[in-house]
Short mmCIF file of C-alpha atoms in Angstrom, two decimals:
data_model
loop_
_atom_site.label_atom_id
_atom_site.label_comp_id
_atom_site.label_asym_id
_atom_site.label_seq_id
_atom_site.Cartn_x
_atom_site.Cartn_y
_atom_site.Cartn_z
CA MET A 1 0.00 0.00 0.00
CA GLN A 2 1.10 3.56 -0.68
CA ASN A 3 1.59 6.11 2.08
CA PRO A 4 -1.53 5.99 4.33
CA ASP A 5 -2.27 9.71 3.93
CA SER A 6 -1.98 9.46 0.15
CA PHE A 7 -4.18 6.37 0.12
CA LEU A 8 -6.89 8.13 2.13
CA ARG A 9 -6.69 11.14 -0.19
CA ARG A 10 -7.12 8.81 -3.18
CA LEU A 11 -10.28 7.43 -1.63
CA PHE A 12 -11.63 10.94 -1.08
CA ASP A 13 -10.79 12.02 -4.61
CA ARG A 14 -12.67 9.00 -5.96
CA ALA A 15 -15.67 9.80 -3.77
CA VAL A 16 -15.77 13.28 -5.26
CA GLU A 17 -15.20 12.05 -8.81
CA VAL A 18 -18.23 9.75 -8.91
CA ALA A 19 -20.45 12.63 -7.75
CA ASP A 20 -19.16 15.04 -10.43
CA PRO A 21 -22.18 16.08 -12.53
CA MET A 22 -20.09 15.95 -15.69
CA GLN A 23 -19.54 12.25 -14.98
CA SER A 24 -22.99 11.30 -13.74
CA LEU A 25 -25.83 13.64 -14.72
CA ALA A 26 -26.26 12.93 -18.46
CA ALA A 27 -27.48 9.38 -17.84
CA HIS A 28 -30.47 10.77 -15.95
CA LEU A 29 -31.56 13.31 -18.56
CA PRO A 30 -34.53 12.45 -20.79
CA PRO A 31 -34.40 13.38 -24.47
CA ARG A 32 -34.52 17.14 -24.85
CA PRO A 33 -38.17 18.14 -24.57
CA GLU A 34 -39.96 19.58 -27.55
CA GLY A 35 -41.06 23.12 -27.05
CA ARG A 36 -39.71 25.58 -24.53
CA LEU A 37 -37.17 24.34 -21.99
CA VAL A 38 -36.16 26.55 -19.05
CA VAL A 39 -33.29 25.49 -16.77
CA ILE A 40 -33.11 26.78 -13.22
CA GLY A 41 -31.01 25.70 -10.27
CA ALA A 42 -29.35 26.50 -6.99
CA GLY A 43 -26.52 24.95 -4.99
CA LYS A 44 -22.79 24.47 -4.90
CA ALA A 45 -23.01 21.90 -7.71
CA SER A 46 -25.68 23.66 -9.75
CA ALA A 47 -23.36 25.45 -12.18
CA ARG A 48 -21.53 22.21 -12.91
CA MET A 49 -24.92 20.54 -13.36
CA ALA A 50 -25.90 23.27 -15.83
CA GLU A 51 -22.64 22.72 -17.69
CA ALA A 52 -23.48 19.01 -17.93
CA VAL A 53 -26.98 19.77 -19.20
CA GLU A 54 -25.66 21.97 -21.99
CA ALA A 55 -23.06 19.33 -22.86
CA ALA A 56 -26.00 16.99 -23.52
CA TYR A 57 -28.65 19.37 -24.86
CA GLY A 58 -26.72 22.28 -26.31
CA PRO A 59 -27.38 25.90 -25.27
CA CYS A 60 -30.42 26.34 -23.01
CA GLU A 61 -32.43 29.22 -21.59
CA GLY A 62 -32.18 29.57 -17.84
CA LEU A 63 -30.69 30.90 -14.62
CA VAL A 64 -28.68 29.08 -11.96
CA ILE A 65 -27.35 30.41 -8.64
CA THR A 66 -24.12 28.99 -7.20
CA ARG A 67 -21.55 29.84 -4.57
CA TYR A 68 -18.88 32.46 -5.19
CA GLY A 69 -16.02 30.77 -7.04
CA TYR A 70 -18.16 27.86 -8.28
CA ALA A 71 -19.32 29.28 -11.63
CA ARG A 72 -18.86 27.25 -14.82
CA PRO A 73 -18.96 28.30 -18.48
CA CYS A 74 -22.38 27.89 -20.12
CA ASP A 75 -23.55 29.05 -23.54
CA GLY A 76 -27.17 29.86 -22.73
CA ILE A 77 -27.80 29.37 -19.04
CA GLU A 78 -26.87 32.40 -16.96
CA ILE A 79 -24.74 31.58 -13.91
CA VAL A 80 -25.02 33.93 -10.92
CA GLU A 81 -22.73 33.69 -7.89
CA ALA A 82 -23.91 34.49 -4.37
CA ALA A 83 -22.92 33.93 -0.75
CA HIS A 84 -22.93 30.71 1.26
CA PRO A 85 -23.59 29.68 4.03
CA VAL A 86 -25.13 33.03 5.01
CA PRO A 87 -27.20 34.56 2.17
CA ASP A 88 -26.51 37.95 0.63
CA GLN A 89 -28.22 40.51 -1.59
CA ALA A 90 -26.85 38.91 -4.75
CA GLY A 91 -28.73 35.72 -3.89
CA VAL A 92 -31.92 37.65 -3.15
CA ASP A 93 -31.73 39.56 -6.44
CA ALA A 94 -31.03 36.41 -8.46
CA THR A 95 -33.87 34.54 -6.77
CA ARG A 96 -36.29 37.33 -7.67
CA ARG A 97 -35.16 37.12 -11.28
CA MET A 98 -35.62 33.34 -11.22
CA LEU A 99 -39.17 33.71 -9.96
CA ALA A 100 -39.86 36.26 -12.70
CA LEU A 101 -38.51 33.81 -15.29
CA LEU A 102 -40.75 31.04 -13.97
CA ASP A 103 -43.72 33.38 -14.16
CA THR A 104 -43.31 33.36 -17.95
CA CYS A 105 -43.65 29.56 -18.13
CA GLY A 106 -46.95 28.03 -19.11
CA GLU A 107 -48.66 24.78 -19.93
CA GLY A 108 -46.61 22.80 -22.44
CA ASP A 109 -43.31 24.25 -21.23
CA THR A 110 -40.72 22.18 -19.35
CA VAL A 111 -38.65 23.40 -16.41
CA LEU A 112 -35.50 21.49 -15.50
CA ALA A 113 -34.50 22.27 -11.92
CA LEU A 114 -30.92 21.48 -10.83
CA ILE A 115 -30.75 21.36 -7.03
CA SER A 116 -27.83 20.57 -4.74
CA GLY A 117 -26.62 21.29 -1.24
CA GLY A 118 -25.99 24.94 -0.50
CA GLY A 119 -29.20 25.96 -2.22
CA SER A 120 -30.77 26.94 1.11
CA ALA A 121 -28.51 29.98 1.33
CA LEU A 122 -28.15 30.69 -2.37
CA LEU A 123 -31.87 30.57 -3.14
CA CYS A 124 -33.07 33.37 -0.86
CA ALA A 125 -36.48 35.03 -0.89
CA PRO A 126 -37.55 36.12 2.62
CA ALA A 127 -41.26 35.89 3.27
CA THR A 128 -43.29 39.10 3.43
CA GLY A 129 -42.28 41.29 6.37
CA ILE A 130 -38.90 39.59 6.92
CA THR A 131 -35.70 41.34 5.86
CA LEU A 132 -32.48 39.90 4.49
CA ASN A 133 -30.63 41.17 7.57
CA GLU A 134 -33.01 39.22 9.79
CA LYS A 135 -32.53 36.05 7.77
CA GLN A 136 -28.75 36.50 7.85
CA ALA A 137 -28.73 36.85 11.63
CA LEU A 138 -31.00 33.82 12.05
CA THR A 139 -28.89 31.71 9.70
CA ASP A 140 -25.69 32.60 11.53
CA ALA A 141 -27.27 31.77 14.90
CA LEU A 142 -28.66 28.45 13.70
CA LEU A 143 -25.34 27.38 12.20
CA ALA A 144 -23.61 28.16 15.50
CA SER A 145 -26.22 26.38 17.61
CA GLY A 146 -25.31 22.79 16.75
CA ALA A 147 -28.80 22.07 15.41
CA PRO A 148 -28.99 19.30 12.77
CA ILE A 149 -29.52 20.37 9.18
CA GLY A 150 -33.02 18.91 8.97
CA ALA A 151 -34.17 21.06 11.87
CA ILE A 152 -32.53 24.16 10.40
CA ASN A 153 -34.16 23.58 7.03
CA GLY A 154 -37.55 23.12 8.68
CA ILE A 155 -37.32 26.69 9.97
CA ARG A 156 -36.05 28.01 6.65
CA LYS A 157 -39.06 26.57 4.81
CA GLN A 158 -41.51 28.38 7.06
CA ILE A 159 -40.09 31.86 6.42
CA SER A 160 -39.27 31.63 2.71
CA ALA A 161 -41.11 32.41 -0.50
CA VAL A 162 -39.25 29.70 -2.43
CA LYS A 163 -38.36 26.84 -0.09
CA GLY A 164 -40.63 23.93 0.79
CA GLY A 165 -42.03 23.52 -2.72
CA LYS A 166 -42.77 27.17 -3.41
CA LEU A 167 -40.22 27.46 -6.22
CA ALA A 168 -41.90 24.60 -8.08
CA ALA A 169 -45.33 26.11 -7.44
CA ALA A 170 -44.13 29.30 -9.15
CA ALA A 171 -43.54 27.30 -12.35
CA HIS A 172 -47.04 25.82 -12.49
CA PRO A 173 -48.64 24.81 -14.87
CA ALA A 174 -45.36 23.97 -16.62
CA ARG A 175 -44.01 20.46 -16.15
CA MET A 176 -40.94 20.32 -13.88
CA LEU A 177 -38.22 17.69 -13.62
CA ALA A 178 -35.97 18.30 -10.63
CA LEU A 179 -32.60 16.52 -10.58
CA LEU A 180 -31.06 16.55 -7.13
CA ILE A 181 -27.68 15.76 -5.60
CA SER A 182 -28.22 14.72 -2.00
CA ASP A 183 -26.05 16.16 0.74
CA VAL A 184 -28.40 15.36 3.61
CA PRO A 185 -28.63 12.39 5.98
CA GLY A 186 -31.39 10.08 4.79
CA ASP A 187 -31.53 11.52 1.25
CA ASN A 188 -34.92 13.15 1.82
CA PRO A 189 -35.63 15.37 -1.23
CA GLY A 190 -37.42 17.83 1.04
CA ASP A 191 -34.23 18.46 3.01
CA ILE A 192 -31.92 19.07 0.03
CA ALA A 193 -31.56 22.86 -0.28
CA SER A 194 -34.66 23.09 1.96
CA GLY A 195 -36.79 21.40 -0.68
CA PRO A 196 -37.64 24.18 -3.16
CA THR A 197 -39.42 21.63 -5.37
CA VAL A 198 -40.96 19.49 -2.59
CA GLY A 199 -44.00 20.30 -0.45
CA ASP A 200 -43.54 20.38 3.31
CA THR A 201 -45.39 18.72 6.19
CA GLY A 202 -43.74 20.88 8.84
CA THR A 203 -45.59 23.39 10.97
CA GLN A 204 -44.80 26.76 12.45
CA ALA A 205 -45.19 25.18 15.89
CA ARG A 206 -42.39 22.74 15.11
CA ALA A 207 -40.22 25.59 13.87
CA LEU A 208 -40.78 27.52 17.10
CA GLU A 209 -40.01 24.41 19.14
CA THR A 210 -36.74 23.97 17.24
CA LEU A 211 -35.70 27.54 17.90
CA ASN A 212 -36.41 27.05 21.59
CA ARG A 213 -34.65 23.68 21.70
CA TRP A 214 -31.43 25.13 20.31
CA ASN A 215 -31.62 28.42 22.22
CA VAL A 216 -31.92 30.59 19.13
CA THR A 217 -33.86 33.85 19.43
CA PRO A 218 -34.99 35.22 16.06
CA SER A 219 -36.01 38.79 15.36
CA PRO A 220 -39.50 39.90 16.48
CA SER A 221 -40.61 39.96 12.83
CA ILE A 222 -39.70 36.28 12.35
CA THR A 223 -41.32 35.31 15.66
CA ASP A 224 -44.48 37.18 14.72
CA TYR A 225 -44.53 35.59 11.28
CA LEU A 226 -44.25 32.10 12.74
CA ASN A 227 -46.86 32.81 15.40
CA ALA A 228 -49.20 33.93 12.63
CA GLY A 229 -48.91 30.54 10.91
CA GLY A 230 -45.70 30.50 8.91
CA ASN A 231 -45.72 29.84 5.19
CA PRO A 232 -46.17 26.12 4.48
CA LEU A 233 -47.00 24.51 1.14
CA PRO A 234 -48.35 20.98 1.67
CA PRO A 235 -47.16 18.12 -0.55
CA ASP A 236 -50.67 17.66 -1.99
CA ASP A 237 -50.86 21.24 -3.28
CA PRO A 238 -52.19 20.90 -6.85
CA ARG A 239 -49.41 23.13 -8.17
CA LEU A 240 -46.96 20.34 -7.35
CA SER A 241 -48.84 17.71 -9.35
CA THR A 242 -46.66 18.27 -12.43
CA VAL A 243 -43.35 18.01 -10.55
CA GLU A 244 -41.04 14.98 -10.62
CA ASN A 245 -38.13 14.87 -8.14
CA VAL A 246 -35.19 12.55 -8.85
CA ILE A 247 -32.14 12.10 -6.59
CA TYR A 248 -29.44 10.92 -8.96
CA ALA A 249 -26.33 11.24 -6.77
CA ALA A 250 -26.01 10.52 -3.06
CA PRO A 251 -23.38 9.91 -0.35
CA SER A 252 -23.87 6.13 -0.47
CA GLN A 253 -22.54 6.01 -4.03
CA SER A 254 -19.37 7.84 -3.07
CA LEU A 255 -18.74 5.58 -0.08
CA ALA A 256 -19.25 2.53 -2.29
CA ALA A 257 -16.73 3.84 -4.82
CA ALA A 258 -14.13 4.37 -2.10
CA ALA A 259 -14.85 0.94 -0.65
CA GLU A 260 -14.25 -0.65 -4.06
CA ILE A 261 -10.72 0.77 -4.19
CA ALA A 262 -9.90 -0.45 -0.69
CA GLU A 263 -11.31 -3.92 -1.24
CA ALA A 264 -9.26 -4.25 -4.44
CA GLU A 265 -6.18 -3.82 -2.24
CA GLY A 266 -7.29 -6.52 0.17
CA ILE A 267 -8.54 -4.18 2.88
CA GLU A 268 -11.62 -5.13 4.88
CA VAL A 269 -14.20 -2.35 4.66
CA GLN A 270 -16.79 -1.50 7.30
CA ILE A 271 -19.30 1.16 6.29
CA LEU A 272 -20.59 2.77 9.46
CA GLY A 273 -23.40 4.54 7.60
CA ASP A 274 -23.95 7.26 5.02
CA ALA A 275 -26.30 9.34 7.18
CA LEU A 276 -24.46 9.93 10.45
CA GLU A 277 -25.43 12.99 12.46
CA GLY A 278 -24.35 14.38 15.80
CA GLU A 279 -21.77 16.64 17.41
CA ALA A 280 -18.48 16.17 15.57
CA ARG A 281 -16.36 15.70 18.70
CA ASP A 282 -18.81 13.14 20.16
CA VAL A 283 -18.93 11.06 16.97
CA ALA A 284 -15.13 11.20 16.80
CA ALA A 285 -14.84 9.75 20.32
CA LYS A 286 -17.12 6.85 19.37
CA HIS A 287 -15.18 6.22 16.17
CA ALA A 288 -11.89 6.19 18.06
CA THR A 289 -13.27 3.34 20.18
CA LEU A 290 -14.41 1.48 17.07
CA ALA A 291 -11.02 1.93 15.43
CA ARG A 292 -9.16 0.52 18.44
CA LYS A 293 -11.50 -2.50 18.52
CA ALA A 294 -11.06 -3.08 14.78
CA GLN A 295 -7.27 -3.28 14.99
CA GLY A 296 -6.03 -6.83 14.48
CA ASN A 297 -3.98 -8.83 12.02
CA LYS A 298 -5.26 -7.28 8.80
CA PRO A 299 -5.97 -3.74 7.60
CA VAL A 300 -9.48 -2.41 8.10
CA LEU A 301 -11.13 0.70 6.66
CA LEU A 302 -13.99 2.42 8.47
CA LEU A 303 -16.06 4.61 6.15
CA SER A 304 -18.89 6.97 6.99
CA GLY A 305 -20.86 9.85 5.55
CA GLY A 306 -23.62 12.18 6.67
CA GLU A 307 -23.47 15.63 8.23
CA LEU A 308 -21.98 16.33 11.62
CA THR A 309 -22.49 19.55 13.52
CA VAL A 310 -20.42 21.88 15.67
CA THR A 311 -21.73 23.91 18.58
CA ARG A 312 -19.77 27.14 18.61
CA ARG A 313 -17.95 27.49 21.92
CA GLY A 314 -15.09 29.77 20.92
CA ASN A 315 -13.92 32.15 18.23
CA GLY A 316 -11.60 29.80 16.35
CA ILE A 317 -11.79 28.81 12.70
CA GLY A 318 -13.37 25.40 12.45
CA GLY A 319 -15.72 23.09 10.64
CA PRO A 320 -17.29 19.72 11.40
CA ASN A 321 -14.75 17.65 9.48
CA ALA A 322 -11.67 19.36 10.90
CA GLU A 323 -13.18 19.28 14.40
CA TYR A 324 -13.94 15.58 13.96
CA CYS A 325 -10.31 14.95 13.00
CA LEU A 326 -8.95 16.96 15.90
CA ALA A 327 -11.21 15.24 18.42
CA LEU A 328 -10.37 11.86 16.87
CA ALA A 329 -6.64 12.51 17.21
CA ILE A 330 -7.09 13.47 20.86
CA ALA A 331 -9.20 10.40 21.57
CA LEU A 332 -6.72 8.07 19.85
CA ASP A 333 -3.82 9.72 21.69
CA GLY A 334 -1.17 8.53 19.25
CA ALA A 335 -2.48 4.97 18.89
CA PRO A 336 -0.09 3.30 16.43
CA GLY A 337 -1.26 2.28 12.98
CA ILE A 338 -4.42 4.41 12.84
CA HIS A 339 -4.75 7.12 10.20
CA ALA A 340 -7.85 9.11 9.21
CA LEU A 341 -9.25 11.71 6.84
CA ALA A 342 -12.45 13.72 7.09
CA CYS A 343 -13.47 16.15 4.37
CA ASP A 344 -16.54 17.81 2.94
CA THR A 345 -17.00 16.73 -0.68
CA ASP A 346 -17.79 20.31 -1.74
CA GLY A 347 -14.30 21.41 -0.71
CA VAL A 348 -15.57 23.73 2.04
CA ASP A 349 -15.64 22.64 5.68
CA GLY A 350 -17.65 25.10 7.72
CA ALA A 351 -16.78 28.66 6.77
CA ALA A 352 -13.19 27.86 5.74
CA GLU A 353 -12.02 27.35 2.17
CA VAL A 354 -10.58 24.01 3.27
CA ALA A 355 -12.10 20.58 2.66
CA GLY A 356 -10.93 19.00 5.91
CA ALA A 357 -7.88 17.35 7.43
CA VAL A 358 -5.86 14.17 7.88
CA ILE A 359 -4.46 12.69 11.07
CA SER A 360 -1.81 10.07 11.85
CA PRO A 361 -0.31 8.59 15.03
CA ASP A 362 2.09 11.55 15.31
CA THR A 363 -0.51 14.33 14.90
CA LEU A 364 -0.43 15.38 18.55
CA THR A 365 3.36 15.55 18.56
CA LYS A 366 3.39 18.19 15.83
CA ALA A 367 1.87 20.92 18.01
CA PRO A 368 1.24 21.12 21.75
CA ASP A 369 -2.14 22.87 21.68
CA ALA A 370 -4.63 20.29 20.35
CA ALA A 371 -6.89 20.39 23.41
CA ASP A 372 -6.81 24.19 23.53
CA ALA A 373 -7.68 24.38 19.82
CA LEU A 374 -10.62 22.02 20.28
CA ALA A 375 -11.91 24.05 23.22
CA ILE A 376 -12.29 27.16 21.05
CA ASN A 377 -13.34 25.40 17.81
CA ASP A 378 -10.03 26.22 16.12
CA ALA A 379 -9.50 22.91 14.31
CA HIS A 380 -8.63 24.57 11.01
CA GLY A 381 -6.12 26.77 12.78
CA PHE A 382 -4.52 23.70 14.37
CA PHE A 383 -4.25 21.68 11.15
CA GLY A 384 -3.08 24.74 9.26
CA ARG A 385 -0.20 25.14 11.71
CA ILE A 386 0.96 21.53 11.31
CA GLY A 387 0.38 21.35 7.53
CA ASP A 388 -2.28 18.63 7.60
CA GLN A 389 -5.20 20.43 5.99
CA VAL A 390 -6.81 19.02 2.84
CA VAL A 391 -7.34 21.81 0.32
CA THR A 392 -9.11 21.00 -2.94
CA GLY A 393 -10.60 24.27 -4.13
CA PRO A 394 -14.14 24.10 -5.55
CA THR A 395 -15.02 20.47 -6.30
CA LEU A 396 -18.23 21.50 -8.10
CA THR A 397 -20.27 18.82 -6.37
CA ASN A 398 -21.63 18.14 -2.89
CA VAL A 399 -22.55 14.79 -1.32
CA ASN A 400 -21.59 15.99 2.14
CA ASP A 401 -19.04 14.60 4.60
CA PHE A 402 -16.61 11.81 3.74
CA ARG A 403 -14.79 10.16 6.64
CA ALA A 404 -12.28 7.33 6.37
CA ILE A 405 -10.28 5.69 9.17
CA LEU A 406 -7.53 3.32 8.07
CA VAL A 407 -6.62 0.84 10.80
CA LEU A 408 -3.37 -0.98 10.04
CA PRO A 409 -2.38 -4.26 11.74
CA ARG A 410 -0.61 -4.21 15.06
CA THR A 411 3.14 -4.58 14.87
CA GLY A 412 5.52 -6.07 17.35
#
């Protein structure tokens, strides 16, 4: 086997590769529809998805919103960049233009919606009476609270004019095909980008309970809006009757691709799940125990996906994958023969332009402040100081977290 760190990076690169829309989307496209075709989309992978659509169909009419730095060249589809994970005015303006474009669609037209993770921030249309500043403050507080993504998206749907199926409703009576890349635990279409093409069964009461559970206090306008009933669109709304939602790429496929490489090299693979949730440092402690128990006379690879969370305790620079790695290194305490990598497949872990990190038995010997860094959520700062960050730049896809622990046989 090659160097353990290089081997783990090869697994991660393969996981990203199989989720690349240019490699996987065309097989899920129907023949180009006759008549008018309008392409819309939002998410970190949406521009790459649009590029793949035009590679198959030729130039198309449309508008797609992606993260700053994630644009791709398209001949007909307009690509707009906006902020993530906290929305900005560029996202609001582009979303308004998208709604105006959908308003021109009628019966007999086809709308192709390209949706991926990150769309919750990029596709931003605050409900009546709620300002962008209020949504920005709420988003920042929710992301710092440690709340799981499903709970956060449930709140977003209640206070948005596009989430929870409302974007699709705006296209009615046109037919809509939504192609989705899942970045959420459980692959629920309604949770991907807060479900702009999927009706919602949530309630304003549940949203208020979530805010209370995670100690998040929204602005009075948002509280009043939720108390007045929120803004749900039920799944049986007739405007959604012409919508088809298809998840064509998901974390399980990326884990399977990585497992195939490892198994070809004679490594036993244990997939711990593709939908893991929880506090990053807590999951890391559990995985450290599993890794120690797995160590024997042959190499073992522990793979997992999903979306971990971080409760902000300090002012460091961190993200769930880097924090997982730092907590894992501390829990393993230099255990020989155990190496690990944790990265976000979109190339961005938390708010840092870093995919994640790698650890080895000597990680804690490279700097003396691991515990202090963990205490203030400064995992990226720690791994930056010791040179063990994984930096990919924009990967143009997003099937969420990828974690791999390589457990080599005991020696001696």
